[in-house]
mmCIF file of C-alpha atoms in Angstrom:
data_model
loop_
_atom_site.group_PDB
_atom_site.id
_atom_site.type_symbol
_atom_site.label_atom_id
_atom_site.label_comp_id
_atom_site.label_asym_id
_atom_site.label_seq_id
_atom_site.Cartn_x
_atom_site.Cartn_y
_atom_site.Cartn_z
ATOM 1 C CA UNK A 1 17.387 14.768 5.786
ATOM 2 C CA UNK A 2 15.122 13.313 3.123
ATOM 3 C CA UNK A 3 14.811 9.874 5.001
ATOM 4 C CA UNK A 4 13.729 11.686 8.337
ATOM 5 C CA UNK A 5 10.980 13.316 6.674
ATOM 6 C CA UNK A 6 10.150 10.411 5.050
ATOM 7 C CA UNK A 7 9.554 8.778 8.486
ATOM 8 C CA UNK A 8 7.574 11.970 9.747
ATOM 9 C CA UNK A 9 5.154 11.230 6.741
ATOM 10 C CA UNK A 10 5.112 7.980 7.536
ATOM 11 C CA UNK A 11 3.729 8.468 10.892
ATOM 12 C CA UNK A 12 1.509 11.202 10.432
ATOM 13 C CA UNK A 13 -0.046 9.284 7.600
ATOM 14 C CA UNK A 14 -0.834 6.938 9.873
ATOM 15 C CA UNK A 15 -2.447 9.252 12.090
ATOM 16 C CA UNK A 16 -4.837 10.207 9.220
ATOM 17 C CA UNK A 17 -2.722 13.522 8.955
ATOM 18 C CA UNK A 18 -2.580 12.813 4.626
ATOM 19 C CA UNK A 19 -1.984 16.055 4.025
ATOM 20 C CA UNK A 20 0.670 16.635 6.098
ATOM 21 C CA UNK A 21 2.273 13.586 5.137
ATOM 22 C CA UNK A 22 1.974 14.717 1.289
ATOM 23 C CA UNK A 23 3.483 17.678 2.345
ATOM 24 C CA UNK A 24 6.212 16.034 4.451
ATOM 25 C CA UNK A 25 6.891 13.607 1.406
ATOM 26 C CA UNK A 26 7.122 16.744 -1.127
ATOM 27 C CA UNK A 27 9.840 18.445 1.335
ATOM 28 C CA UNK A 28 11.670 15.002 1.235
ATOM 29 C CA UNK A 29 11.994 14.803 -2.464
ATOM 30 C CA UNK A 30 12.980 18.398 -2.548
ATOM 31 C CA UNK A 31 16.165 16.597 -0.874
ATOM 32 C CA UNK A 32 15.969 13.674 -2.560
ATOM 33 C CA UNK A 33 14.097 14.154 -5.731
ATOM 34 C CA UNK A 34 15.079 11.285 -8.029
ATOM 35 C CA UNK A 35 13.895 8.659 -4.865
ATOM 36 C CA UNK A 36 11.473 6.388 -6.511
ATOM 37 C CA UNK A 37 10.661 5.092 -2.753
ATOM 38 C CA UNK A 38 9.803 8.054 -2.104
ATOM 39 C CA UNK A 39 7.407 9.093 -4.837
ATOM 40 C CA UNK A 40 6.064 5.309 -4.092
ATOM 41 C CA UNK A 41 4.866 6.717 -0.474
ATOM 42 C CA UNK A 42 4.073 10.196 -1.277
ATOM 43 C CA UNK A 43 1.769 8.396 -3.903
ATOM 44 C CA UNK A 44 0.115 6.395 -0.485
ATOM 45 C CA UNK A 45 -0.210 10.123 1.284
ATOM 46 C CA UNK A 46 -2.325 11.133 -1.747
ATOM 47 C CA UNK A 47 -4.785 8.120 -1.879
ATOM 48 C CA UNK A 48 -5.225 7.990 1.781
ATOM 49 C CA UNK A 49 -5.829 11.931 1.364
ATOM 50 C CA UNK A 50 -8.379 10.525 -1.109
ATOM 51 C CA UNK A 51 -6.858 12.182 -4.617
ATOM 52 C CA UNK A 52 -5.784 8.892 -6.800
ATOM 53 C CA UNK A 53 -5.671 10.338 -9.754
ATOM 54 C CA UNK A 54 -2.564 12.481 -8.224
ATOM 55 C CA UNK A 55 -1.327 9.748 -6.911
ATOM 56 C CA UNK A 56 -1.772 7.606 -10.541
ATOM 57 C CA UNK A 57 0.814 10.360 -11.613
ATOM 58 C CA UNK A 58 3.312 10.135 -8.816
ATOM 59 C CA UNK A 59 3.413 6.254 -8.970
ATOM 60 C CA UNK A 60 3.839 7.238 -12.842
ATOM 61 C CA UNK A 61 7.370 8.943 -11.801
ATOM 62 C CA UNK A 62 8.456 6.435 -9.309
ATOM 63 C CA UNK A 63 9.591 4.024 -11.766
ATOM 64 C CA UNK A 64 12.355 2.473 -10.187
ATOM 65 C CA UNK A 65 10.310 1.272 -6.788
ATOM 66 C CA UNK A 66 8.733 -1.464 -8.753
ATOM 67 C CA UNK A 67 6.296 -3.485 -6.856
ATOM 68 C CA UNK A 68 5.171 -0.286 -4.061
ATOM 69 C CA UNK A 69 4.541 1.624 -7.329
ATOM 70 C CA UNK A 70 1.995 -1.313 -8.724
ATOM 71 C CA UNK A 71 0.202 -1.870 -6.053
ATOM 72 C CA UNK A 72 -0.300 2.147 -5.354
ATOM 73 C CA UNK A 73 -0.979 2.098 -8.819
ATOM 74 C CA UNK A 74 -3.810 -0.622 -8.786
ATOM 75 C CA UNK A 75 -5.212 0.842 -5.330
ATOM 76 C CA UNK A 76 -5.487 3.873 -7.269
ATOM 77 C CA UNK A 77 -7.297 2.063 -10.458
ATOM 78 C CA UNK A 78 -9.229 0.894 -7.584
ATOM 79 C CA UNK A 79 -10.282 4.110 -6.389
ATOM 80 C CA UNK A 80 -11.027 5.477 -9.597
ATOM 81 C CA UNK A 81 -13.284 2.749 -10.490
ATOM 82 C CA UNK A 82 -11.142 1.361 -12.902
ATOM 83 C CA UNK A 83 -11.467 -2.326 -10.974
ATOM 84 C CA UNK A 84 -10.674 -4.117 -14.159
ATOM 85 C CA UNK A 85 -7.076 -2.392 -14.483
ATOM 86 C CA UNK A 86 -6.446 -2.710 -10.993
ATOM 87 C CA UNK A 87 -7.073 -6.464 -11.234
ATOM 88 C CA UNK A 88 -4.928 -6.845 -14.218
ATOM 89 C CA UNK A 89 -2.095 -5.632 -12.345
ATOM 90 C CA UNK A 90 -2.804 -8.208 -9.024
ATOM 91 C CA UNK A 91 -2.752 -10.368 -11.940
ATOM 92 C CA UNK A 92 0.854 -9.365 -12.931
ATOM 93 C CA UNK A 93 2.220 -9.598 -9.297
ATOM 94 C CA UNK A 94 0.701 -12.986 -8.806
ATOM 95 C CA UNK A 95 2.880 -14.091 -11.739
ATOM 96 C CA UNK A 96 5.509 -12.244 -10.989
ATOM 97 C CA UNK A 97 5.047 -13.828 -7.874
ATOM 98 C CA UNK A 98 5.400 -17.289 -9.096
ATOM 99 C CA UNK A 99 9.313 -16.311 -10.291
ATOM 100 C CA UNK A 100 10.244 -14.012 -7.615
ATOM 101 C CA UNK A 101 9.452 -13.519 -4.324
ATOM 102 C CA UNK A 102 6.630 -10.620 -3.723
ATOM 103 C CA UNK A 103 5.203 -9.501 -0.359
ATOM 104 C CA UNK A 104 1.762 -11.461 -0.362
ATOM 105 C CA UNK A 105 0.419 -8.180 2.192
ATOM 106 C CA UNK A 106 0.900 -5.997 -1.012
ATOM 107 C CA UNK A 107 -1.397 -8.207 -3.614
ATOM 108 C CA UNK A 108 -3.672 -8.205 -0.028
ATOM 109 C CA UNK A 109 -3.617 -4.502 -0.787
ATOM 110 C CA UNK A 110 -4.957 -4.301 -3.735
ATOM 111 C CA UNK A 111 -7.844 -6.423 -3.045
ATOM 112 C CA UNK A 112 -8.721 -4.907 -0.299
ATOM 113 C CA UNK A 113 -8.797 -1.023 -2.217
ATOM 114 C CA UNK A 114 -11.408 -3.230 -4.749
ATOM 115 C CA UNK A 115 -13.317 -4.097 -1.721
ATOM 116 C CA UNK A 116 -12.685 -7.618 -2.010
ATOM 117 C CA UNK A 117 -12.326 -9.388 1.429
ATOM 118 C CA UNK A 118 -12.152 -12.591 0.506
ATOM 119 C CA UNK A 119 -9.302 -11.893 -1.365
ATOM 120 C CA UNK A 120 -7.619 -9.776 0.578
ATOM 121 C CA UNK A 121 -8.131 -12.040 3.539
ATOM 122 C CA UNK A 122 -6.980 -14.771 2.039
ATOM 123 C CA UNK A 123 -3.079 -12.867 0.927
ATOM 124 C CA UNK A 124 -2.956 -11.959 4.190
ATOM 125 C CA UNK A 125 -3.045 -15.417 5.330
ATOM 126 C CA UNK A 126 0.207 -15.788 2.971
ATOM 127 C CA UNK A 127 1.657 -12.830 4.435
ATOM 128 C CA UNK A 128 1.190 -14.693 8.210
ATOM 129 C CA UNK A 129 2.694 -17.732 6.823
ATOM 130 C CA UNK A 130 5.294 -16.312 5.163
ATOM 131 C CA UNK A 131 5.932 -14.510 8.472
ATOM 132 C CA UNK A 132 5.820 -11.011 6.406
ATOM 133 C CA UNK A 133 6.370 -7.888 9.075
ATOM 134 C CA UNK A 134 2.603 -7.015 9.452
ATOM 135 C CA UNK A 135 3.424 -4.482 12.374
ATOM 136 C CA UNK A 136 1.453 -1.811 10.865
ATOM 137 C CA UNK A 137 -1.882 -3.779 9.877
ATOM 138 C CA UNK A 138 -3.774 -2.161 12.940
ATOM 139 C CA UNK A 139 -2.895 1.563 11.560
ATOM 140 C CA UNK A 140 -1.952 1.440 7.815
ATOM 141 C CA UNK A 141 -4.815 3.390 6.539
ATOM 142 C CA UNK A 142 -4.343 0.876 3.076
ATOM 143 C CA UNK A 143 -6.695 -1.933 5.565
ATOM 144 C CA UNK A 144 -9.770 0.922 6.035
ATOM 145 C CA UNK A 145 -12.076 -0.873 3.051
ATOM 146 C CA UNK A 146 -11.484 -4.340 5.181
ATOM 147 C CA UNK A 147 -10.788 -3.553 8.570
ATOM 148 C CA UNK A 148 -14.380 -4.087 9.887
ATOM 149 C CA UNK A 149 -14.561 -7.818 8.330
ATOM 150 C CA UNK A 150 -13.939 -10.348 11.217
ATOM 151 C CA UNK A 151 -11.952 -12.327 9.414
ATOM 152 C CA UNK A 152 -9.285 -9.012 9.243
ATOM 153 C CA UNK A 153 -9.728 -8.809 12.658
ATOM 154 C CA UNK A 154 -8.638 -12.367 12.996
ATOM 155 C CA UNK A 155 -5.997 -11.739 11.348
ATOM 156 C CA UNK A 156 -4.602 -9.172 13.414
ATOM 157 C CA UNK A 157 -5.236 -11.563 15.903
ATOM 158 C CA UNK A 158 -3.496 -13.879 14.655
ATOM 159 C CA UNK A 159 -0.080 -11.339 13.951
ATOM 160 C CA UNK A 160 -0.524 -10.132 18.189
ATOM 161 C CA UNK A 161 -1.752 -7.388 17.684
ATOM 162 C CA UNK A 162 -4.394 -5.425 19.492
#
């Protein structure tokens, strides 16, 4: 089924396996092909596999999966060196933010693709707060620009992990 290979990707993304988890992601939208969700994470597979302007067009077609989509979207700005654009959108979120609940881990996410510590950092001090599920901040490859900053590490301190 679509959401079984959707885990798979999942996991081997987070075993640095991108390409296989693009390729696992592709095979689930074969099944499922109008899942925004989906094209949201298969968009994730291709920046971690280090191709965001790919993965600028998936999160194009994954309209429906709102705030995922953004934040890929900005990572990918990000990437590109488009830090302006990317920043624009955090921007966006942070108001949206101020209306409607948003996951303070994924405006963390953005920051950290721009490099931006402090920033990031300082989200996911929200996101431990707001007692967001941060079980994957010791693998998600989105944490790579930040992960050697000891105030990251403190954070994944502070969440139990290892």
């Amino acid at each position: 089924s679509g959401g079984v290979k959707a885990d798979l990707a999942r996991v081997l993304s987070n075993l640095g396996r991108a390409s296989d988890a693009a390729a696992m992601y592709r095979e689930a939208l074969e099944v499922t092909p109008d899942n925004g969700r989906l094209n949201a994470m298969w968009g994730d597979a291709l920046l971690v596999e280090g191709k965001p302007a790919e993965a600028m067009e998936v999160y194009r077609q994954a309209h429906e999966f709102g705030v995922r989509r953004l934040v890929g979207a900005a990572r990918a700005a990000a990437m590109l060196g488009r830090a302006d654009q990317a920043r624009r959108i955090a921007g966006e979120l942070m108001d949206t933010a101020a209306r409607r609940y948003v996951r303070p881990e994924a405006i963390a996410q953005i920051y950290a693709a721009l490099g931006d510590a402090d920033s990031a950092v300082r989200w996911l001090d929200r996101a431990v707060e707001a007692r967001s599920s941060l079980a994957y901040l010791n693998v998600d490859r989105v944490w790579v620009p930040i992960r050697a900053d000891q105030r990251f590490r403190e954070v994944v301190r502070r969440v139990g992990l290892p």
